[in-house]
PDB file of C-alpha atoms in Angstrom:
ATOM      1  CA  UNK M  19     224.950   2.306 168.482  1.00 96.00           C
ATOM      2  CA  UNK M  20     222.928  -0.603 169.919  1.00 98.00           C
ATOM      3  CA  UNK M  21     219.608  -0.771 168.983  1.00 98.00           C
ATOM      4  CA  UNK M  22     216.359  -3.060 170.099  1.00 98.00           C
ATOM      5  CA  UNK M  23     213.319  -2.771 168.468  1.00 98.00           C
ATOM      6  CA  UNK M  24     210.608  -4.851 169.314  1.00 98.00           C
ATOM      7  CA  UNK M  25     206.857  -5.193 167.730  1.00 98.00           C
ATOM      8  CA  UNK M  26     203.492  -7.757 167.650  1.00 98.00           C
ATOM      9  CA  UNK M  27     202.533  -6.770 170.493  1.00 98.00           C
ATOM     10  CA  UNK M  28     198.684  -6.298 170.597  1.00 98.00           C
ATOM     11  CA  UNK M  29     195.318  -6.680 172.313  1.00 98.00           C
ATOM     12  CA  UNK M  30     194.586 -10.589 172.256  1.00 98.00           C
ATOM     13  CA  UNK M  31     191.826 -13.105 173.868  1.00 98.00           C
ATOM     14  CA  UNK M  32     192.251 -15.331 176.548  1.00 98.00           C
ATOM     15  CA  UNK M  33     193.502 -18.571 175.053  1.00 98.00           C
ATOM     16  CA  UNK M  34     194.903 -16.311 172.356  1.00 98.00           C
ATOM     17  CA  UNK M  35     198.394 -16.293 170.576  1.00 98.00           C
ATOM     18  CA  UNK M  36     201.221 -13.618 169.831  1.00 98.00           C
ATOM     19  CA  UNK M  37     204.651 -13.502 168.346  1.00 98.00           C
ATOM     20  CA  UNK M  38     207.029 -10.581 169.591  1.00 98.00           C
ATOM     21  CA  UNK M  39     210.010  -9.652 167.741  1.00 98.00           C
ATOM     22  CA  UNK M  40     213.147  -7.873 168.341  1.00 98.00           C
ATOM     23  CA  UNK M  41     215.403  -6.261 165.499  1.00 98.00           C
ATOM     24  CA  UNK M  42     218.910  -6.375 166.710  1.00 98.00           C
ATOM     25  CA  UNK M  43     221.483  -3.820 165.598  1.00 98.00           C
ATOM     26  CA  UNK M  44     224.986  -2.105 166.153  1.00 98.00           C
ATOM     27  CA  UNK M  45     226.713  -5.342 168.035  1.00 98.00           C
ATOM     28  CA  UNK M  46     227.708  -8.637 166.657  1.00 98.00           C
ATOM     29  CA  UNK M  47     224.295 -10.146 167.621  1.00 97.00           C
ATOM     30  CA  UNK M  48     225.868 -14.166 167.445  1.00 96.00           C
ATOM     31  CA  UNK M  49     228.263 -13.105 170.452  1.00 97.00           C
ATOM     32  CA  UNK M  50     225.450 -12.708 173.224  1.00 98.00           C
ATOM     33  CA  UNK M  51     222.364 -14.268 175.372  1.00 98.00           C
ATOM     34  CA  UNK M  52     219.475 -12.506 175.029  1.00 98.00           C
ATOM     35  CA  UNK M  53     216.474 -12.053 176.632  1.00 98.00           C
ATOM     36  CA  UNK M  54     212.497 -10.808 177.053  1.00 98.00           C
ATOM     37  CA  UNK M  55     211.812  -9.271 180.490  1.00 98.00           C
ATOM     38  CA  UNK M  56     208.228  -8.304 181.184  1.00 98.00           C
ATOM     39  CA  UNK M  57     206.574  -5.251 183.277  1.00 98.00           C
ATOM     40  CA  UNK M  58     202.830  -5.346 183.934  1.00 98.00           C
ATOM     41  CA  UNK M  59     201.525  -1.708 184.001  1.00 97.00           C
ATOM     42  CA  UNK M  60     202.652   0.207 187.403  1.00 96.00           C
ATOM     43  CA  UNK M  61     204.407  -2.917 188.605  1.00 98.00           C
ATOM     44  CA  UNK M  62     208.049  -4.087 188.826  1.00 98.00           C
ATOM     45  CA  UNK M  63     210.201  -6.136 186.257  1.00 98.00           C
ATOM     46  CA  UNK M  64     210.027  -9.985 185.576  1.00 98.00           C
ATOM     47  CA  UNK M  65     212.402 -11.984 183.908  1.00 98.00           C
ATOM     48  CA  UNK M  66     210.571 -14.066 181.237  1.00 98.00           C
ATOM     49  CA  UNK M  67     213.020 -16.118 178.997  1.00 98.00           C
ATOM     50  CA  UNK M  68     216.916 -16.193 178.287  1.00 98.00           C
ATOM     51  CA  UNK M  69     218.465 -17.628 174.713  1.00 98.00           C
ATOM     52  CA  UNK M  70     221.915 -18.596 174.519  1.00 97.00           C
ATOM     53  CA  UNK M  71     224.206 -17.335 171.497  1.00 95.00           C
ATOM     54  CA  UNK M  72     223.631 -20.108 170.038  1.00 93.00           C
ATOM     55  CA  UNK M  73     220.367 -20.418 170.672  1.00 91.00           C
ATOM     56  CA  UNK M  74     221.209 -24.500 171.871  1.00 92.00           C
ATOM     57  CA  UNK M  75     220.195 -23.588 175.104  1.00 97.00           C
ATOM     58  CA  UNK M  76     216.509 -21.753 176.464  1.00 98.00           C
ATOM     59  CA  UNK M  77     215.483 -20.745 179.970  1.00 98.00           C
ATOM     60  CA  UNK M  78     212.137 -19.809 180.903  1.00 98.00           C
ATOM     61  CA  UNK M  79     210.625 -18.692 184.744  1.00 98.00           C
ATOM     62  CA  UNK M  80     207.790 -21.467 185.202  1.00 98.00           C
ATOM     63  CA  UNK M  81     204.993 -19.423 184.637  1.00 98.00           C
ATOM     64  CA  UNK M  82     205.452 -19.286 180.928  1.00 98.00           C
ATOM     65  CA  UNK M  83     206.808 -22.768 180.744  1.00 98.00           C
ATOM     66  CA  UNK M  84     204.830 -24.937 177.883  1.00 98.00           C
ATOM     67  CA  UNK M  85     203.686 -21.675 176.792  1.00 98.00           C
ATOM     68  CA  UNK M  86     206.006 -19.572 175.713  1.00 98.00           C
ATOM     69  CA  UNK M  87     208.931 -20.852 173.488  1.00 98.00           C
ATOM     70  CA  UNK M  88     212.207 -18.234 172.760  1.00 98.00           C
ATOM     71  CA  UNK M  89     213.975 -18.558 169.573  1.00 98.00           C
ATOM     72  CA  UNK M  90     216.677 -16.539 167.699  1.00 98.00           C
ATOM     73  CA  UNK M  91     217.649 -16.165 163.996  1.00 97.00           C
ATOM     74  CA  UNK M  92     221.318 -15.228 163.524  1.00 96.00           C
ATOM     75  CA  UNK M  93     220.777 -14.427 159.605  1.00 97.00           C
ATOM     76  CA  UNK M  94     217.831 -11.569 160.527  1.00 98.00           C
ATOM     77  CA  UNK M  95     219.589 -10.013 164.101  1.00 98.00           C
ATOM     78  CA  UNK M  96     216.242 -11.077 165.259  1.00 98.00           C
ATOM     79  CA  UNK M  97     215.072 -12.731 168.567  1.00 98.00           C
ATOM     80  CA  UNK M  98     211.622 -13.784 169.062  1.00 98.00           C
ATOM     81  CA  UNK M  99     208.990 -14.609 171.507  1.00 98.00           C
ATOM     82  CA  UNK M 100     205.892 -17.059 170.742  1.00 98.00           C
ATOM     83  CA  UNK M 101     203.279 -16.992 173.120  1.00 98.00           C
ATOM     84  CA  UNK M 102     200.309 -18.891 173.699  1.00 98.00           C
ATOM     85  CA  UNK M 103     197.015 -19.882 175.896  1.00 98.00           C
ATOM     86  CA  UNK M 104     197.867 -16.244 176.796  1.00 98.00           C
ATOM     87  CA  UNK M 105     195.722 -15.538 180.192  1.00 98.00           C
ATOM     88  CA  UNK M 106     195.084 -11.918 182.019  1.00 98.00           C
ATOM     89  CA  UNK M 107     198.147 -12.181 183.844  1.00 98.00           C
ATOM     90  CA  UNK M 108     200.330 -12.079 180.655  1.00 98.00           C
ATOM     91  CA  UNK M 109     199.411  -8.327 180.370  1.00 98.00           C
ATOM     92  CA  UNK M 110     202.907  -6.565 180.244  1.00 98.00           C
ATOM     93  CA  UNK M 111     205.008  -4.501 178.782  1.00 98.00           C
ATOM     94  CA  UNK M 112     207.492  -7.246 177.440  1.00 98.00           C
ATOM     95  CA  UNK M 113     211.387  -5.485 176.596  1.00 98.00           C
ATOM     96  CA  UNK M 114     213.891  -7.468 174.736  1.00 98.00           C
ATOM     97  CA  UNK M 115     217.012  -6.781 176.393  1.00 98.00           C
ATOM     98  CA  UNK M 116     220.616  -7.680 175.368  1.00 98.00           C
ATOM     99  CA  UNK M 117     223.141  -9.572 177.762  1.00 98.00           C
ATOM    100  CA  UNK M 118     226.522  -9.117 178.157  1.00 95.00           C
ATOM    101  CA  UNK M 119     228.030 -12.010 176.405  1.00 94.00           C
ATOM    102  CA  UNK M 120     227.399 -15.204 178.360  1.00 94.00           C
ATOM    103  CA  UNK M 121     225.894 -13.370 181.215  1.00 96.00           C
ATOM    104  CA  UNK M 122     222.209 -12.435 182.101  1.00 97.00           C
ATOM    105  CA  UNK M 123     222.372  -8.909 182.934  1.00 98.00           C
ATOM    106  CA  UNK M 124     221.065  -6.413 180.630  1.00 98.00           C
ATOM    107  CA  UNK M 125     223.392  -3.438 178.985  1.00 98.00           C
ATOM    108  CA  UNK M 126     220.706  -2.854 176.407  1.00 98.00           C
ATOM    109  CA  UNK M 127     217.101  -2.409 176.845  1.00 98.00           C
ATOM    110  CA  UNK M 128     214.663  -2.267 173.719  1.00 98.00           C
ATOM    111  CA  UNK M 129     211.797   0.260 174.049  1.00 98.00           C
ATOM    112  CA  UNK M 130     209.048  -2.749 174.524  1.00 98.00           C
ATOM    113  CA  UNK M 131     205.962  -4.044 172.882  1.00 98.00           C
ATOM    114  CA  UNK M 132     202.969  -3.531 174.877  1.00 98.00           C
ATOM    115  CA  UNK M 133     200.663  -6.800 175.093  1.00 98.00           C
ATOM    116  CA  UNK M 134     197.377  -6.956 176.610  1.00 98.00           C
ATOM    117  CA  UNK M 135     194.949  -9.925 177.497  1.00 98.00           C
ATOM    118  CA  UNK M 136     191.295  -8.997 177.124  1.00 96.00           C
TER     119      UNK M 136
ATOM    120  CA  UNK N   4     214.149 -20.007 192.033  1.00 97.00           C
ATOM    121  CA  UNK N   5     216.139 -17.290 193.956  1.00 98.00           C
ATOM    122  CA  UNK N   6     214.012 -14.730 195.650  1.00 98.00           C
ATOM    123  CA  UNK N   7     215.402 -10.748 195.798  1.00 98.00           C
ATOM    124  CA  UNK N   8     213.815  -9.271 198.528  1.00 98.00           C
ATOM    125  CA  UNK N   9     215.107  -5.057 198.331  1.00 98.00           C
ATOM    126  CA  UNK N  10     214.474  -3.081 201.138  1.00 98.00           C
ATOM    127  CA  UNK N  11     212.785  -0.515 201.359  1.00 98.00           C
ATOM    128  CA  UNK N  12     210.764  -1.051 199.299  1.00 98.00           C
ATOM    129  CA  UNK N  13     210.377   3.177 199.186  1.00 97.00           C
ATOM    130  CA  UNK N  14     212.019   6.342 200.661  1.00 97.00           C
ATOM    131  CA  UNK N  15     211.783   9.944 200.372  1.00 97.00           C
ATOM    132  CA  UNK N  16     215.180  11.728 200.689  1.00 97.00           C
ATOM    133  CA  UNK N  17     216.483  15.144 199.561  1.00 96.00           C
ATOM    134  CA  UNK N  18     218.989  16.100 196.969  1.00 97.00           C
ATOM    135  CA  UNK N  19     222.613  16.067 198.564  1.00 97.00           C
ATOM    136  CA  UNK N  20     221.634  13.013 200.911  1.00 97.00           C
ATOM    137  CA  UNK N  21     223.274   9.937 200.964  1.00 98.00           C
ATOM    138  CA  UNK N  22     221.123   7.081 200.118  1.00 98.00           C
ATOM    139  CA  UNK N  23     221.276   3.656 200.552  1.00 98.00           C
ATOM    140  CA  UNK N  24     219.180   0.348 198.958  1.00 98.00           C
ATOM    141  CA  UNK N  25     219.660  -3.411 200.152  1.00 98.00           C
ATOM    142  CA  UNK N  26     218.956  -6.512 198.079  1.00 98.00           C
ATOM    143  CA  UNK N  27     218.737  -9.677 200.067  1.00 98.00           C
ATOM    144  CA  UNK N  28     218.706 -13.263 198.162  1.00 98.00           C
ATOM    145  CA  UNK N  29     217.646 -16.136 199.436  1.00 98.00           C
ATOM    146  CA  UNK N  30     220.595 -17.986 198.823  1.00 98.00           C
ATOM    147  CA  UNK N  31     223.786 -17.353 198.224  1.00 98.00           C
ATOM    148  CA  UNK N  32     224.745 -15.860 194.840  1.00 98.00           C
ATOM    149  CA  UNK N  33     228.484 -15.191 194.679  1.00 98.00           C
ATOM    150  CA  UNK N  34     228.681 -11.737 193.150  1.00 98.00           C
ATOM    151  CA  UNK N  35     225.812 -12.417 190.660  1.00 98.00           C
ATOM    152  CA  UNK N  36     223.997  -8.652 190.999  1.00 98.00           C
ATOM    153  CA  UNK N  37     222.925  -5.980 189.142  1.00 98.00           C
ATOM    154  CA  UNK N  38     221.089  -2.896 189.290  1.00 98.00           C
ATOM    155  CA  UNK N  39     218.936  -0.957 187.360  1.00 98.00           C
ATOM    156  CA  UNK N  40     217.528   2.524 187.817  1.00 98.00           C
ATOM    157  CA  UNK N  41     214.310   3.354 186.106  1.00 98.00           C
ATOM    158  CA  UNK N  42     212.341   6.203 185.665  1.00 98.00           C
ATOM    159  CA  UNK N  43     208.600   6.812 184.842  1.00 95.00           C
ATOM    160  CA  UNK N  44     207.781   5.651 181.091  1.00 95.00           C
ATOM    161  CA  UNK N  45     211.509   4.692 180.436  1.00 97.00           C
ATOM    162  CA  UNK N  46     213.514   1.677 179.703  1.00 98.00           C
ATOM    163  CA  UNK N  47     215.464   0.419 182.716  1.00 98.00           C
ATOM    164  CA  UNK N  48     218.907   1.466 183.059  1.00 98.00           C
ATOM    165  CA  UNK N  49     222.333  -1.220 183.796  1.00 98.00           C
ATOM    166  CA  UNK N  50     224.437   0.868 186.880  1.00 98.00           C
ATOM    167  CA  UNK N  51     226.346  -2.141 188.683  1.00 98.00           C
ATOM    168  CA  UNK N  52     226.890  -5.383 187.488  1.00 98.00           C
ATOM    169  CA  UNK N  53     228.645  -8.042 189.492  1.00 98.00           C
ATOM    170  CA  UNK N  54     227.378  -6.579 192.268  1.00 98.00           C
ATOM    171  CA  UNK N  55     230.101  -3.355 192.702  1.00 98.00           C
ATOM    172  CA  UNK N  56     231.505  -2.939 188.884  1.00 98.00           C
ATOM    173  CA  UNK N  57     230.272   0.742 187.936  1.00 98.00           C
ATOM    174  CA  UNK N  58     228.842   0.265 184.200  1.00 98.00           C
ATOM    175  CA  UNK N  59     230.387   2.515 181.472  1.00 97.00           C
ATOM    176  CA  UNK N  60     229.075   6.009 181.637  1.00 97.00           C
ATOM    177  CA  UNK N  61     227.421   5.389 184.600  1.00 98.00           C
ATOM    178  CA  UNK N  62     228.278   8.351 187.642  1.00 98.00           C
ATOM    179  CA  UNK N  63     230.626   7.701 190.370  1.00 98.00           C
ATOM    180  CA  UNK N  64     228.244   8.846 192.875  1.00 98.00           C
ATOM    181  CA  UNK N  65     226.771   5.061 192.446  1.00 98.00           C
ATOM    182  CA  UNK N  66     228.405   1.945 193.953  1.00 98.00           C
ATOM    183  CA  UNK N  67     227.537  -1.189 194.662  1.00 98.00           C
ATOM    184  CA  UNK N  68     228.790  -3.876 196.910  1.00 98.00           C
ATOM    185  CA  UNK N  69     228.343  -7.014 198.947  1.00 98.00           C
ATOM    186  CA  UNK N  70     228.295 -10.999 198.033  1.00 98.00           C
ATOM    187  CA  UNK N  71     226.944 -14.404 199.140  1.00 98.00           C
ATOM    188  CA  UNK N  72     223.003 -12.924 199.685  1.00 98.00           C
ATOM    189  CA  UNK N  73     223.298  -9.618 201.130  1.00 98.00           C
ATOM    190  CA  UNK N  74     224.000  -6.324 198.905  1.00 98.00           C
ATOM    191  CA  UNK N  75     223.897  -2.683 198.698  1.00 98.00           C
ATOM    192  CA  UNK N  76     223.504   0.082 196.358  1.00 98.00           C
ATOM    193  CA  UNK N  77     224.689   3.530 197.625  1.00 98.00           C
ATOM    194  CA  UNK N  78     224.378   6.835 195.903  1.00 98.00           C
ATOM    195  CA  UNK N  79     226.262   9.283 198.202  1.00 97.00           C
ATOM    196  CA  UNK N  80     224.800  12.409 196.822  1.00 96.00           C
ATOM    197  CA  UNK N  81     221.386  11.910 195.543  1.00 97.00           C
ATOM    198  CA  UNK N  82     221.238  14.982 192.552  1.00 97.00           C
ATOM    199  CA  UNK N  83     217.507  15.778 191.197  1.00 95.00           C
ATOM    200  CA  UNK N  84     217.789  13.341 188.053  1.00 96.00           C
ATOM    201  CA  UNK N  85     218.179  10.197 190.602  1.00 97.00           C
ATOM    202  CA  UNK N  86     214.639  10.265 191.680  1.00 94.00           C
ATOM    203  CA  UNK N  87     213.734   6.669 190.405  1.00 98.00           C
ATOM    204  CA  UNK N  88     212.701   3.771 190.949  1.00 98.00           C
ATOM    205  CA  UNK N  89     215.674   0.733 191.459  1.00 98.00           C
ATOM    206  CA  UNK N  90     215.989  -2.990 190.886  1.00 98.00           C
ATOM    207  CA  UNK N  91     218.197  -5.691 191.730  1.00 98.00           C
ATOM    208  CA  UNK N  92     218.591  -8.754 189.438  1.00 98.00           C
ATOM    209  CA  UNK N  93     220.541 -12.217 190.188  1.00 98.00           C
ATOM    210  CA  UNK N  94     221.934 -13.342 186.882  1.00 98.00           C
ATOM    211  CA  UNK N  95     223.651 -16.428 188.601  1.00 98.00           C
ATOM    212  CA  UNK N  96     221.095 -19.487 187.981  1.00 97.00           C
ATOM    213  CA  UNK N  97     217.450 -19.073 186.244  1.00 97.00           C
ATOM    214  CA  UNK N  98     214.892 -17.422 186.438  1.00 97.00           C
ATOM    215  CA  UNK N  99     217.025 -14.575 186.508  1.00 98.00           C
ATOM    216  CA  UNK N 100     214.971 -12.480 189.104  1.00 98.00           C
ATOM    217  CA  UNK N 101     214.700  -9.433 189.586  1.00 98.00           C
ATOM    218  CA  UNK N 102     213.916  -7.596 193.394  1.00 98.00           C
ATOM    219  CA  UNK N 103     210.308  -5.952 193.807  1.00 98.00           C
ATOM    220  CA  UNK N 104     212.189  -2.411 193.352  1.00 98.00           C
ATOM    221  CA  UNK N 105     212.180   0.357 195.307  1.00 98.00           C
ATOM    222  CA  UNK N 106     211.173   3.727 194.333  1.00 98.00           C
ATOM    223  CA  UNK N 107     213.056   6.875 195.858  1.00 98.00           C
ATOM    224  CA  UNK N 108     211.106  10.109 196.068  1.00 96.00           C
ATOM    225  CA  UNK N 109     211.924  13.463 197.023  1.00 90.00           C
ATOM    226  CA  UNK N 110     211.009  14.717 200.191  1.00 89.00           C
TER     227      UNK N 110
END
């Protein structure tokens, strides 16, 4: 069974710093792109960052660019999310979610990690 | 970055109806869609992916189709448990967006 835990999520400053993680299980983790995808409270999904298998190759939407920085670590199953000069509008839900191979749509959703800017 | 505009962006229906959700892109994307139902305090849910392929598990009373920059999601008999809110994501160049969802009541 595929599992995707995340945790760090937290209350944090403006300016502040976080680092989400996301325990991988049940699925040869090496063999897909990953992701975090974000949902402010009541509103709709965002796509925040994508990590290749190898983790050679990062994608990020602009907002986060310079800020946020996606990494992976084949040896733990583990992706991760560092954040910084986090502002109000960071406030989110953020879910790590698993891709299908090579390709950006999600067949696995973790639980999420709550952050919140205050 | 490519811009999912889902219309509408709500709608109140009754179990048995057919129901059916469009996802406009702003430029063309091949087949690069998905959708995703959620409901209220749960993790979203894959349905379609490449825009008509019915994930496993997934009821036949969903389907998806359409290409280039217009698409559709259709349930054709909405049963109590579909009462959700739905997304639309382009996984063909980043940011992967997703559409503004739309949430489907019961009337």
């Amino acid at each position: 069974e595929v599992q995707l835990v995340e945790s760090g999520g937290g209350v944090v400053r403006p300016g502040g710093s976080l680092r989400l993680s996301c325990a991988a299980s049940g699925f040869t983790f090496d063999d897909h792109v990953m992701s975090w995808v974000r949902q402010p409270p009541g509103k709709g999904l965002e796509w925040v960052s994508g990590i290749s298998w190898s983790g050679g190759r990062t994608t990020y939407v602009d907002s986060v660019k310079g800020r946020f920085t996606i990494s992976r670590d084949s040896a733990k199953n583990s992706l991760y999310l560092e954040m910084n000069s986090l502002s109000a509008e960071d406030t989110a839900l953020y879910y790590c979610a698993k891709g299908d191979y090579s390709t950006y749509y999600f067949d696995h959703w973790g639980r999420g990690t709550l952050v919140a800017v205050s | 970055a490519i811009q999912l505009t889902q219309s509408p962006s709500s709608l109140s229906a009754s179990v048995g109806d057919r129901v059916t959700i469009t996802c406009r892109a702003s430029q063309g994307i091949s087949t690069a869609l998905a959708w995703y139902q959620q409901k209220p305090g749960k993790t979203p849910n894959l349905l379609i992916y490449e825009a008509s392929s019915l994930e496993s598990g997934v009821p036949s009373r969903f389907s998806g189709s359409g290409s280039g920059t217009d698409f559709t999601l259709t349930i054709s008999s909405l049963l109590p448990e579909d009462f959700a809110t739905y997304y639309c994501q382009q996984f063909s160049t980043p940011p992967y967006t997703f559409g503004q969802g739309t949430k489907l009541g019961i009337k």
